[in-house]
mmCIF file of N, CA and C in Angstrom:
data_model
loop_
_atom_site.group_PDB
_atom_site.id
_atom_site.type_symbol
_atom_site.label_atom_id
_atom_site.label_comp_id
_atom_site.label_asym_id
_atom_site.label_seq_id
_atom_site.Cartn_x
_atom_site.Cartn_y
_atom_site.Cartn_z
ATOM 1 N N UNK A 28 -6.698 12.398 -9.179
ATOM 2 C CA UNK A 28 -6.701 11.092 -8.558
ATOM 3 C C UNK A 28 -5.501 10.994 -7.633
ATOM 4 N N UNK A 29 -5.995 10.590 -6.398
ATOM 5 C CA UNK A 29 -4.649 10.162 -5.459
ATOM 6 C C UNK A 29 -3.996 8.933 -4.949
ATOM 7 N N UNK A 30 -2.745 8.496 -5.329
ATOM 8 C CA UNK A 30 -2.336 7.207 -5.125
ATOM 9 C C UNK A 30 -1.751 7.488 -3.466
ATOM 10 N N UNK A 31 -2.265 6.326 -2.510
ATOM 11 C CA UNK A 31 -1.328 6.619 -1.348
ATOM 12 C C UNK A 31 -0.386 5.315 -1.333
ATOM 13 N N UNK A 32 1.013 5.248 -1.284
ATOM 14 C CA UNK A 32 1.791 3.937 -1.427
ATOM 15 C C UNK A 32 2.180 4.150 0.403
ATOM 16 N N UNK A 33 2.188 2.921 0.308
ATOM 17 C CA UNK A 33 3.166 2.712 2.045
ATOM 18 C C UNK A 33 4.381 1.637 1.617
ATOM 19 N N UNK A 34 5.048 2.509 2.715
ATOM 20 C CA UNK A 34 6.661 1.874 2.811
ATOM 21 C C UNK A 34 6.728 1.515 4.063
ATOM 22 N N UNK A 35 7.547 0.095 4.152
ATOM 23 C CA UNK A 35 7.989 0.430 6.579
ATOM 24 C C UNK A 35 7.739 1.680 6.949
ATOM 25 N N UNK A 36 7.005 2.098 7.587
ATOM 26 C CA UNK A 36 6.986 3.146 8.355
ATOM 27 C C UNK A 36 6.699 4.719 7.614
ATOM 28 N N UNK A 37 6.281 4.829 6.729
ATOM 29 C CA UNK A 37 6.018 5.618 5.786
ATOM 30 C C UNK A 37 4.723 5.564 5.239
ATOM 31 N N UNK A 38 3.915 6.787 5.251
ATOM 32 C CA UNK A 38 2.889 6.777 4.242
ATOM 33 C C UNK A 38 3.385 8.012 3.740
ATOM 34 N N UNK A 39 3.385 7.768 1.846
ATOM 35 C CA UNK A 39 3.582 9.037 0.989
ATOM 36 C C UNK A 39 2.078 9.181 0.286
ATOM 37 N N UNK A 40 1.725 10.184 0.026
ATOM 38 C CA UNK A 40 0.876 10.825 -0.876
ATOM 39 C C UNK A 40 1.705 10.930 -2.295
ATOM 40 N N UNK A 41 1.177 10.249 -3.397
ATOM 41 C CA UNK A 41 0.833 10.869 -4.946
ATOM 42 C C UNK A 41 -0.294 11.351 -5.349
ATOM 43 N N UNK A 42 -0.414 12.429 -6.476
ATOM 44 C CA UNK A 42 -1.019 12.810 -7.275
ATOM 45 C C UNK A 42 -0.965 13.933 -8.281
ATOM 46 N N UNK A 43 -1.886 13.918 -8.869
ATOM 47 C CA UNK A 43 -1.651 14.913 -10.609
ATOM 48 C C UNK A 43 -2.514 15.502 -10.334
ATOM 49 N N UNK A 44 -1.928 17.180 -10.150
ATOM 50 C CA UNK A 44 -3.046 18.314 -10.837
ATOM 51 C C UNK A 44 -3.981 18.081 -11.608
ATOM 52 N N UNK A 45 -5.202 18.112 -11.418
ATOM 53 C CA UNK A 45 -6.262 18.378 -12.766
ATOM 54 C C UNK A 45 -6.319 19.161 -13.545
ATOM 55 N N UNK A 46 -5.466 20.090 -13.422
ATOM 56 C CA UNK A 46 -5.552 21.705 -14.280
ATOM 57 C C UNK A 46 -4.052 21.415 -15.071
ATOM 58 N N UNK A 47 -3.074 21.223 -13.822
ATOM 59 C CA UNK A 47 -2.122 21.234 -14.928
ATOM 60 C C UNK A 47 -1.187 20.285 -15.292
ATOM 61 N N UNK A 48 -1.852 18.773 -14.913
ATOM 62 C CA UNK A 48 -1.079 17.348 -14.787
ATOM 63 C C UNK A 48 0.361 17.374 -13.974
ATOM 64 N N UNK A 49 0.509 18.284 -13.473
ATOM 65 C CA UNK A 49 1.951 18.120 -12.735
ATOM 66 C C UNK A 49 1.849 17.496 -11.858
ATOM 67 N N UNK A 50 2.585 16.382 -11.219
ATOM 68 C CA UNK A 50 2.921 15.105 -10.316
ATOM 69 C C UNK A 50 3.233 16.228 -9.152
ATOM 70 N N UNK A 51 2.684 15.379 -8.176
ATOM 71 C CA UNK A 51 2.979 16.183 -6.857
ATOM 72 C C UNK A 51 3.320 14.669 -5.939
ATOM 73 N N UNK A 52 3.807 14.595 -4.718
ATOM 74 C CA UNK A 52 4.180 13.897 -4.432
ATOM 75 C C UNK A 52 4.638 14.759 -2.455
ATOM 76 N N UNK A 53 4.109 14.108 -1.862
ATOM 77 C CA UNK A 53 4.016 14.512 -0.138
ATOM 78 C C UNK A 53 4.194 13.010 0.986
ATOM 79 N N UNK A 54 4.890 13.247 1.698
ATOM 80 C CA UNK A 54 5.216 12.419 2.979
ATOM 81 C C UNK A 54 3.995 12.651 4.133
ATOM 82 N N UNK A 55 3.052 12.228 4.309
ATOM 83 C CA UNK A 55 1.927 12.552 5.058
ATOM 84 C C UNK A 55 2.300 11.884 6.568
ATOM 85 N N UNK A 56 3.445 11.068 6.784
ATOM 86 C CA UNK A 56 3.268 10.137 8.280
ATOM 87 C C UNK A 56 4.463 9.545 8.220
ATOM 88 N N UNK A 57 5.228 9.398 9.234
ATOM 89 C CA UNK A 57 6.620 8.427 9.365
ATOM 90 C C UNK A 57 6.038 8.259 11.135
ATOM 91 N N UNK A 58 5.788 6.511 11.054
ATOM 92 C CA UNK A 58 4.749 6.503 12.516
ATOM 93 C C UNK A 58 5.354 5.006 12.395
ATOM 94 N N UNK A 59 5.935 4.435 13.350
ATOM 95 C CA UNK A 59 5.945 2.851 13.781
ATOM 96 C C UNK A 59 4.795 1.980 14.060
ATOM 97 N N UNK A 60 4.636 0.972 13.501
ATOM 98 C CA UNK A 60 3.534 0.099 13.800
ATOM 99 C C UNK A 60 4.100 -0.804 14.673
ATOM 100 N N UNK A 61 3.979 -0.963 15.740
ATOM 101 C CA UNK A 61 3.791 -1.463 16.869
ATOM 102 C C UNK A 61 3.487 -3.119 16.497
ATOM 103 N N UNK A 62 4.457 -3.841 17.058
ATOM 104 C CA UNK A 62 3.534 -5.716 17.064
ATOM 105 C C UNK A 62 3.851 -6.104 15.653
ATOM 106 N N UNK A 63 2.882 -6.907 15.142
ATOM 107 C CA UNK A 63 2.714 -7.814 13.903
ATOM 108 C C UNK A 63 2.226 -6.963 12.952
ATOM 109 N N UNK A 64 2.572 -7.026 11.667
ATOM 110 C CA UNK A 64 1.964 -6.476 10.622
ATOM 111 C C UNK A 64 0.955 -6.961 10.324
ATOM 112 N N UNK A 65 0.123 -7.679 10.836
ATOM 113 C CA UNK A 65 -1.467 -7.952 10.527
ATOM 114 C C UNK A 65 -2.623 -7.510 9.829
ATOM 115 N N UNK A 66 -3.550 -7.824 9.213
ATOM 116 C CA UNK A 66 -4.582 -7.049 8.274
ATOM 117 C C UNK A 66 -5.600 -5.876 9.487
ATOM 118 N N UNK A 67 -5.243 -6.343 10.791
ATOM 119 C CA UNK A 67 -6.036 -5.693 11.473
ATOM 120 C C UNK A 67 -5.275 -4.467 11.932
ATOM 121 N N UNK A 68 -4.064 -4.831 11.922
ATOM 122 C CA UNK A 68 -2.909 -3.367 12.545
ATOM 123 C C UNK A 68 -2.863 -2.447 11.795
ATOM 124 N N UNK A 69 -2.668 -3.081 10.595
ATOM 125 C CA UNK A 69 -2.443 -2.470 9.153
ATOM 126 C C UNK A 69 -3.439 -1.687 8.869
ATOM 127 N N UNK A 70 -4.404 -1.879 9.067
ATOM 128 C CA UNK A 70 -6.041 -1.380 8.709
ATOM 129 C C UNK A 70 -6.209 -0.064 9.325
ATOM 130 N N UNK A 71 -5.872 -0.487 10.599
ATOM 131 C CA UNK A 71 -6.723 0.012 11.726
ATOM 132 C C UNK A 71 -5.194 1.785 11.734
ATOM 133 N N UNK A 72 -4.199 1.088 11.581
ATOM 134 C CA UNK A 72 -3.290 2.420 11.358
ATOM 135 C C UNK A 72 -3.654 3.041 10.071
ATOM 136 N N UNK A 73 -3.726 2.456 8.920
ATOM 137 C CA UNK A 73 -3.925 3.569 7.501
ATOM 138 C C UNK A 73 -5.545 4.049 7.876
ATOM 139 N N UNK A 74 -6.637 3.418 8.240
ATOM 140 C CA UNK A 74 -7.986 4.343 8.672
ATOM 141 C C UNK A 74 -7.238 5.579 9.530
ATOM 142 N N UNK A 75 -7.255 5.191 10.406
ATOM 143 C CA UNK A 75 -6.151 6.498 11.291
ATOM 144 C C UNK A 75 -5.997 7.876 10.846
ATOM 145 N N UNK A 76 -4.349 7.194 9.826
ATOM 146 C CA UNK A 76 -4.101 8.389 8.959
ATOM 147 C C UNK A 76 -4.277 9.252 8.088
ATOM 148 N N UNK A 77 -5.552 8.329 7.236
ATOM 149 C CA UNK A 77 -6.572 8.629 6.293
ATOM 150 C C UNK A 77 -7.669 9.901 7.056
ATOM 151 N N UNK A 78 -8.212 9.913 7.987
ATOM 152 C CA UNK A 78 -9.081 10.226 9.052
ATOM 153 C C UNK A 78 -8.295 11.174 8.949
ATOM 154 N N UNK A 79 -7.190 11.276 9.935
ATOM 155 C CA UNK A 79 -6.113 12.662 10.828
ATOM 156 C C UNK A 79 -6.022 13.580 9.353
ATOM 157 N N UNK A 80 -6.119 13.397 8.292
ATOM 158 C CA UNK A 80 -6.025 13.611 7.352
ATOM 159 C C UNK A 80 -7.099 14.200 6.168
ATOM 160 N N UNK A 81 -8.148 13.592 6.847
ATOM 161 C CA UNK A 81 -9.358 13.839 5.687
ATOM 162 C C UNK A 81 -9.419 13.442 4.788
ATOM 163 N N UNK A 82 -8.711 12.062 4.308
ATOM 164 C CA UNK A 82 -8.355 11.987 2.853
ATOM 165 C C UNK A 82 -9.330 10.763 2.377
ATOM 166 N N UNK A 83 -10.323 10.293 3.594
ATOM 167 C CA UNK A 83 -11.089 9.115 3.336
ATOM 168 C C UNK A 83 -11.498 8.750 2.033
ATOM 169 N N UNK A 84 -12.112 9.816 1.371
ATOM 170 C CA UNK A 84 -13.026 10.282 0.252
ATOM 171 C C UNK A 84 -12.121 10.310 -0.830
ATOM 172 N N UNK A 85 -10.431 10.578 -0.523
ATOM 173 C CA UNK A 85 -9.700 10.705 -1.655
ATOM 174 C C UNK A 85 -8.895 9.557 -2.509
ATOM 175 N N UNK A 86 -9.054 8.886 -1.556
ATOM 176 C CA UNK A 86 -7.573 8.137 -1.679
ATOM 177 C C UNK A 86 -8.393 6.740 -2.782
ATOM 178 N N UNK A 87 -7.665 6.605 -3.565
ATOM 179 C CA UNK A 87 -8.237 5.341 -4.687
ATOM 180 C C UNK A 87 -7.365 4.209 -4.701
ATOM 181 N N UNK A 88 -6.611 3.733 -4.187
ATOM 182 C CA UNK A 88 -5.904 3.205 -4.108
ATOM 183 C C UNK A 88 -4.720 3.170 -3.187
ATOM 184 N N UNK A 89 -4.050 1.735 -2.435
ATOM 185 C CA UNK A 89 -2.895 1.791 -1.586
ATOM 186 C C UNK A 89 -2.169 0.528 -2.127
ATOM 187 N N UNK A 90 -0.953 1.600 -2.537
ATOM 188 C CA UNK A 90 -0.095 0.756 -3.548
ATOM 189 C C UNK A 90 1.160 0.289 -2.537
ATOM 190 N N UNK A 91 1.281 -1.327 -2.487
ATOM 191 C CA UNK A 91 2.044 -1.711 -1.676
ATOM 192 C C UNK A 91 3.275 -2.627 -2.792
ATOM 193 N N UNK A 92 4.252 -2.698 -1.708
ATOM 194 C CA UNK A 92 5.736 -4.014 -2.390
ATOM 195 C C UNK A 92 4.775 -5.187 -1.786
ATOM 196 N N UNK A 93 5.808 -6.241 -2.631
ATOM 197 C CA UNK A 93 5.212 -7.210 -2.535
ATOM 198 C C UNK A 93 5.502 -8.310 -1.761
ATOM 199 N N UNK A 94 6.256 -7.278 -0.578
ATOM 200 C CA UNK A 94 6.301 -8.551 0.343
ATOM 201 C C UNK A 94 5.417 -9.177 1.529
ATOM 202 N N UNK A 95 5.279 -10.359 1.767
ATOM 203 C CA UNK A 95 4.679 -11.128 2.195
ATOM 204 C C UNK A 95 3.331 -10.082 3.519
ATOM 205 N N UNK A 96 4.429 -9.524 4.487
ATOM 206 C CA UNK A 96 3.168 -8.740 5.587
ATOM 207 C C UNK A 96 2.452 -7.989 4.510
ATOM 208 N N UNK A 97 2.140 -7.746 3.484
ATOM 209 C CA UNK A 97 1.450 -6.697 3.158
ATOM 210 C C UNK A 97 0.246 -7.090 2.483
ATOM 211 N N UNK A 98 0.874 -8.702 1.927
ATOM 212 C CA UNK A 98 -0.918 -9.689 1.622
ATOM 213 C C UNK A 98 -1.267 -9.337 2.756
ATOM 214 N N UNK A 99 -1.541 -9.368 4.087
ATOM 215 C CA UNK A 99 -2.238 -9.611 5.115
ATOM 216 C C UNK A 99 -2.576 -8.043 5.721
ATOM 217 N N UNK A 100 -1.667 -7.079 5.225
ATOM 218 C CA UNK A 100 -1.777 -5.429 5.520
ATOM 219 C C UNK A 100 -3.348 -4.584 4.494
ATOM 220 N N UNK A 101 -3.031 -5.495 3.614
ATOM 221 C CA UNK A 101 -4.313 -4.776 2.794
ATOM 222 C C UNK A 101 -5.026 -5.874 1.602
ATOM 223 N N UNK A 102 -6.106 -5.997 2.036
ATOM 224 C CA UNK A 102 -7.372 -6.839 1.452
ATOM 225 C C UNK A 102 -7.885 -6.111 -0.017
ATOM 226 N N UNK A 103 -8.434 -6.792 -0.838
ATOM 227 C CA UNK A 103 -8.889 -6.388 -2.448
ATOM 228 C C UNK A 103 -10.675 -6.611 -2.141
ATOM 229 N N UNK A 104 -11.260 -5.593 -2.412
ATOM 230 C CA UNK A 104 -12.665 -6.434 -2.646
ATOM 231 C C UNK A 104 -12.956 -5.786 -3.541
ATOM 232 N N UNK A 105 -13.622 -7.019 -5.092
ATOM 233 C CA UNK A 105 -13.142 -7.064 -6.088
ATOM 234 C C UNK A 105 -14.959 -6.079 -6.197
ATOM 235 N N UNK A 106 -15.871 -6.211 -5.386
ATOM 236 C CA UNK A 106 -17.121 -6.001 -5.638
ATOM 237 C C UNK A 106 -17.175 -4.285 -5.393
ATOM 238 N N UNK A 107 -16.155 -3.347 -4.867
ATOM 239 C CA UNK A 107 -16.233 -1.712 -4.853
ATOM 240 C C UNK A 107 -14.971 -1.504 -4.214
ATOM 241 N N UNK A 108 -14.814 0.044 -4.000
ATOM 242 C CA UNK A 108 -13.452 0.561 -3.974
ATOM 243 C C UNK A 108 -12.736 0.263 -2.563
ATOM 244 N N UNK A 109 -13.863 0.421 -1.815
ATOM 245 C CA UNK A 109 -12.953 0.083 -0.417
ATOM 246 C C UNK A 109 -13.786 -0.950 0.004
ATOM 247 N N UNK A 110 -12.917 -1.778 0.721
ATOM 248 C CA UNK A 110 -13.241 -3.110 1.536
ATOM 249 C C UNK A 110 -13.350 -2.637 2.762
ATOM 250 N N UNK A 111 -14.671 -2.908 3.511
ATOM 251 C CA UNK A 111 -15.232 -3.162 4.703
ATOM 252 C C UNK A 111 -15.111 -4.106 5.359
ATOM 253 N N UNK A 112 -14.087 -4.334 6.687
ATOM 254 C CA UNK A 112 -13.714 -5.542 7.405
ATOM 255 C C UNK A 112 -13.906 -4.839 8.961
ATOM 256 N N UNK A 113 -14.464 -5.609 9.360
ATOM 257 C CA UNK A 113 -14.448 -5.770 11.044
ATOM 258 C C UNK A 113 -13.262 -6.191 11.580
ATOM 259 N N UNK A 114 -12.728 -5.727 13.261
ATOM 260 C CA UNK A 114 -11.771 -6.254 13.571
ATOM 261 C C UNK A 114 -12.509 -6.960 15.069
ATOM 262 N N UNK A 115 -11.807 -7.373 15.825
ATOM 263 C CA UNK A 115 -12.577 -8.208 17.160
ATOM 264 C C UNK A 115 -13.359 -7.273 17.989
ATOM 265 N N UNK A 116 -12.901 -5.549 17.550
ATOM 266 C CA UNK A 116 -13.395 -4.343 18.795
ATOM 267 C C UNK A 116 -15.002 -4.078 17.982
ATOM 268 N N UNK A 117 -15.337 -5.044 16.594
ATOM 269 C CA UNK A 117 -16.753 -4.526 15.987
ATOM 270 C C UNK A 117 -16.109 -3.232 15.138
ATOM 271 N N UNK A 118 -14.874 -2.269 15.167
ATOM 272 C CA UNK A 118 -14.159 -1.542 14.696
ATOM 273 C C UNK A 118 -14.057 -1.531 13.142
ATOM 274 N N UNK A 119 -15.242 -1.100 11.758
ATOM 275 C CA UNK A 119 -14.780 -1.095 10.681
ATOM 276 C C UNK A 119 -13.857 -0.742 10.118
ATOM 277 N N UNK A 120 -13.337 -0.932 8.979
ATOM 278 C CA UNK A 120 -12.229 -0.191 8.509
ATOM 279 C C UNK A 120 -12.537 -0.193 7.118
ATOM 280 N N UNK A 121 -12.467 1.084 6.535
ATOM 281 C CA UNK A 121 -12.663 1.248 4.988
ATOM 282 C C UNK A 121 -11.748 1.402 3.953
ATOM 283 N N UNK A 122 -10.834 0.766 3.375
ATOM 284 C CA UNK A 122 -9.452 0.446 2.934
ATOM 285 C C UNK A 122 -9.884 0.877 1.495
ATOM 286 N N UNK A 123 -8.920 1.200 0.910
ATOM 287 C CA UNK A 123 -9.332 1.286 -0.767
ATOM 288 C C UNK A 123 -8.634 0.021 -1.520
ATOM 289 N N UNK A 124 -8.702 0.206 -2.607
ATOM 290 C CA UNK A 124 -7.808 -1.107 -3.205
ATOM 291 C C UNK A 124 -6.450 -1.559 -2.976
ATOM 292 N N UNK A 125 -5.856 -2.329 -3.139
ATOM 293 C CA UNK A 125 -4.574 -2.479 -2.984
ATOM 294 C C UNK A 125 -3.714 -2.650 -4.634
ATOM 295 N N UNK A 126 -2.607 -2.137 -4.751
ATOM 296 C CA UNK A 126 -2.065 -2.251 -5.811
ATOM 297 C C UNK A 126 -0.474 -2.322 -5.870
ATOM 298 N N UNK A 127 -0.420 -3.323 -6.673
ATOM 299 C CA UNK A 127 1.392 -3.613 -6.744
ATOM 300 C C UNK A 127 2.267 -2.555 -7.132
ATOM 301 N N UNK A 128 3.233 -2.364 -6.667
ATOM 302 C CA UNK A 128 4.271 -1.341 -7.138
ATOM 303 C C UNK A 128 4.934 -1.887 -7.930
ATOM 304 N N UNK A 129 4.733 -1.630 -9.507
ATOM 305 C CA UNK A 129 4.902 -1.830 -10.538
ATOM 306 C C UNK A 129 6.542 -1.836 -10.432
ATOM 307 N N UNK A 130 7.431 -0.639 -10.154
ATOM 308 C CA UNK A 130 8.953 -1.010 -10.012
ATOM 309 C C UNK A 130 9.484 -2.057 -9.230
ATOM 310 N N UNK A 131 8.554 -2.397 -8.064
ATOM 311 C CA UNK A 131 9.425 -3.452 -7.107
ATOM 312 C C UNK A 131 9.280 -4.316 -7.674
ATOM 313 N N UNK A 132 7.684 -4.615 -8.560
ATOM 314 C CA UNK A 132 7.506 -6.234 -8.941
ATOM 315 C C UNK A 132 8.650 -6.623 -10.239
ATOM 316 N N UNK A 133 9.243 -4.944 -11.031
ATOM 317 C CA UNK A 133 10.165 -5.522 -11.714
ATOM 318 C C UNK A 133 11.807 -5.701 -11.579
ATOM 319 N N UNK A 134 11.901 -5.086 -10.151
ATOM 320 C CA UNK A 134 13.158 -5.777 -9.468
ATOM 321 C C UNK A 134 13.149 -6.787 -9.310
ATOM 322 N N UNK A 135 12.126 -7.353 -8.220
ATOM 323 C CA UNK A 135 11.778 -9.047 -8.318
ATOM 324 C C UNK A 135 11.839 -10.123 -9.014
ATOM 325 N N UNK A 136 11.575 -9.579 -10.390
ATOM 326 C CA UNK A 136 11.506 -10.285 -11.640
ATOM 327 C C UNK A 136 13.025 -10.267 -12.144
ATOM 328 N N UNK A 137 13.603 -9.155 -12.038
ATOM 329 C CA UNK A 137 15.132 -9.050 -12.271
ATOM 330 C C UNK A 137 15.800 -9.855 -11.616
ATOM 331 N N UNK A 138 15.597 -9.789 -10.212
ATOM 332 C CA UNK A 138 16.615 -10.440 -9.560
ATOM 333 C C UNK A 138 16.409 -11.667 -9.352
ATOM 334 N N UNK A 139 14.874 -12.305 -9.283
ATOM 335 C CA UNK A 139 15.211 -13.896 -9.112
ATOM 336 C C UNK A 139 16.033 -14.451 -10.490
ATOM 337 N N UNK A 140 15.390 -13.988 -12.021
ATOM 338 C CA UNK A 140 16.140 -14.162 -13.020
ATOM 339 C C UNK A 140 17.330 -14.413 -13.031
ATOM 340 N N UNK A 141 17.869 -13.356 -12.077
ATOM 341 C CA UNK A 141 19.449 -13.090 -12.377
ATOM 342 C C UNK A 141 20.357 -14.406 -11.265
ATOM 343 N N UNK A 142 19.260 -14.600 -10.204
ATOM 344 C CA UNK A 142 19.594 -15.393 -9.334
ATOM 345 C C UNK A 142 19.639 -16.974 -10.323
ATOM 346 N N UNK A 143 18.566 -17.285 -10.983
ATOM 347 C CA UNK A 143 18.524 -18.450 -11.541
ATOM 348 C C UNK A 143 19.663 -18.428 -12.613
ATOM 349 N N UNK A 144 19.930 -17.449 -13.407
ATOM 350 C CA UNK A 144 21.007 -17.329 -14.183
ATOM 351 C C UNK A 144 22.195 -17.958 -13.683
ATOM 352 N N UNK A 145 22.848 -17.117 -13.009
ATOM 353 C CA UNK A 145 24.185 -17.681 -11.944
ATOM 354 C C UNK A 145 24.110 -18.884 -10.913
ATOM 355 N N UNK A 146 22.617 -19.249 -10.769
ATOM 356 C CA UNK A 146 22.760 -20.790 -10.029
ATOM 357 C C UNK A 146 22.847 -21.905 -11.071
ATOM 358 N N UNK A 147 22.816 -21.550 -12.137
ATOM 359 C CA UNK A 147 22.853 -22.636 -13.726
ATOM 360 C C UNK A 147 24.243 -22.615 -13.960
ATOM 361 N N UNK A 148 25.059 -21.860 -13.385
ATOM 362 C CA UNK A 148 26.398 -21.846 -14.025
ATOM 363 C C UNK A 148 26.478 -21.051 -15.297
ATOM 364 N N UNK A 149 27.806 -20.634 -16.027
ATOM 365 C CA UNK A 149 28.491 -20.659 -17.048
ATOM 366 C C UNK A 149 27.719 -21.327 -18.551
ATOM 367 N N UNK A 150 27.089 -20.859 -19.517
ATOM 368 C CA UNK A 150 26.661 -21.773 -20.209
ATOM 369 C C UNK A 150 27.872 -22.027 -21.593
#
């Protein structure tokens, strides 16, 4: 199974051997997105790299942080694996799921905590 996560400007490849579970882990793209992070930019660049790549068929998932451009970078459709969206060019795009990065969401959780902690004062 292959996880692809994106970072700013980064797409990495994960995945585990089937034979011998060893984690592998590859940098497939360091490419600027141009303009607004939009669901259509966003789309229309990971089809792209997916394509240049061959990995259409592979990829089960695109595990994103959880900040705000990336609701709008990658869509969930809850009814199969990849979501089919049109952009204004009639241009499909076949996205796989989207999924939280389990470490950022628990920095997040750390740090607003820690933020509310020290805005309470001294107890």
């Amino acid at each position: 199974r292959r996880l692809v996560s994106t970072e700013p400007q980064f797409l990495l490849s994960h995945w585990i051997d089937k034979d011998t579970l060893e984690r592998h882990s590859a940098a497939l793209v360091c490419a600027r997105l141009k303009g607004r992070h939009t669901y259509d930019a966003v789309a229309a660049k990971l089809n792209e790299i997916h394509a240049e790549y061959r990995i259409q068929n592979k990829v089960k998932s695109t595990v994103t942080d959880n900040q705000s451009n990336f609701e709008f970078g990658v869509r969930e459709d809850e009814s199969d694996d990849y979501s089919d969206e049109e952009d204004g060019d009639g241009e499909q795009f076949f996205l796989p799921q989207q999924q939280r990065c389990a470490a950022h969401t628990l920095n997040l959780i750390a740090t607003n905590e820690i933020h509310k902690a020290a805005s309470n004062g001294p107890s």
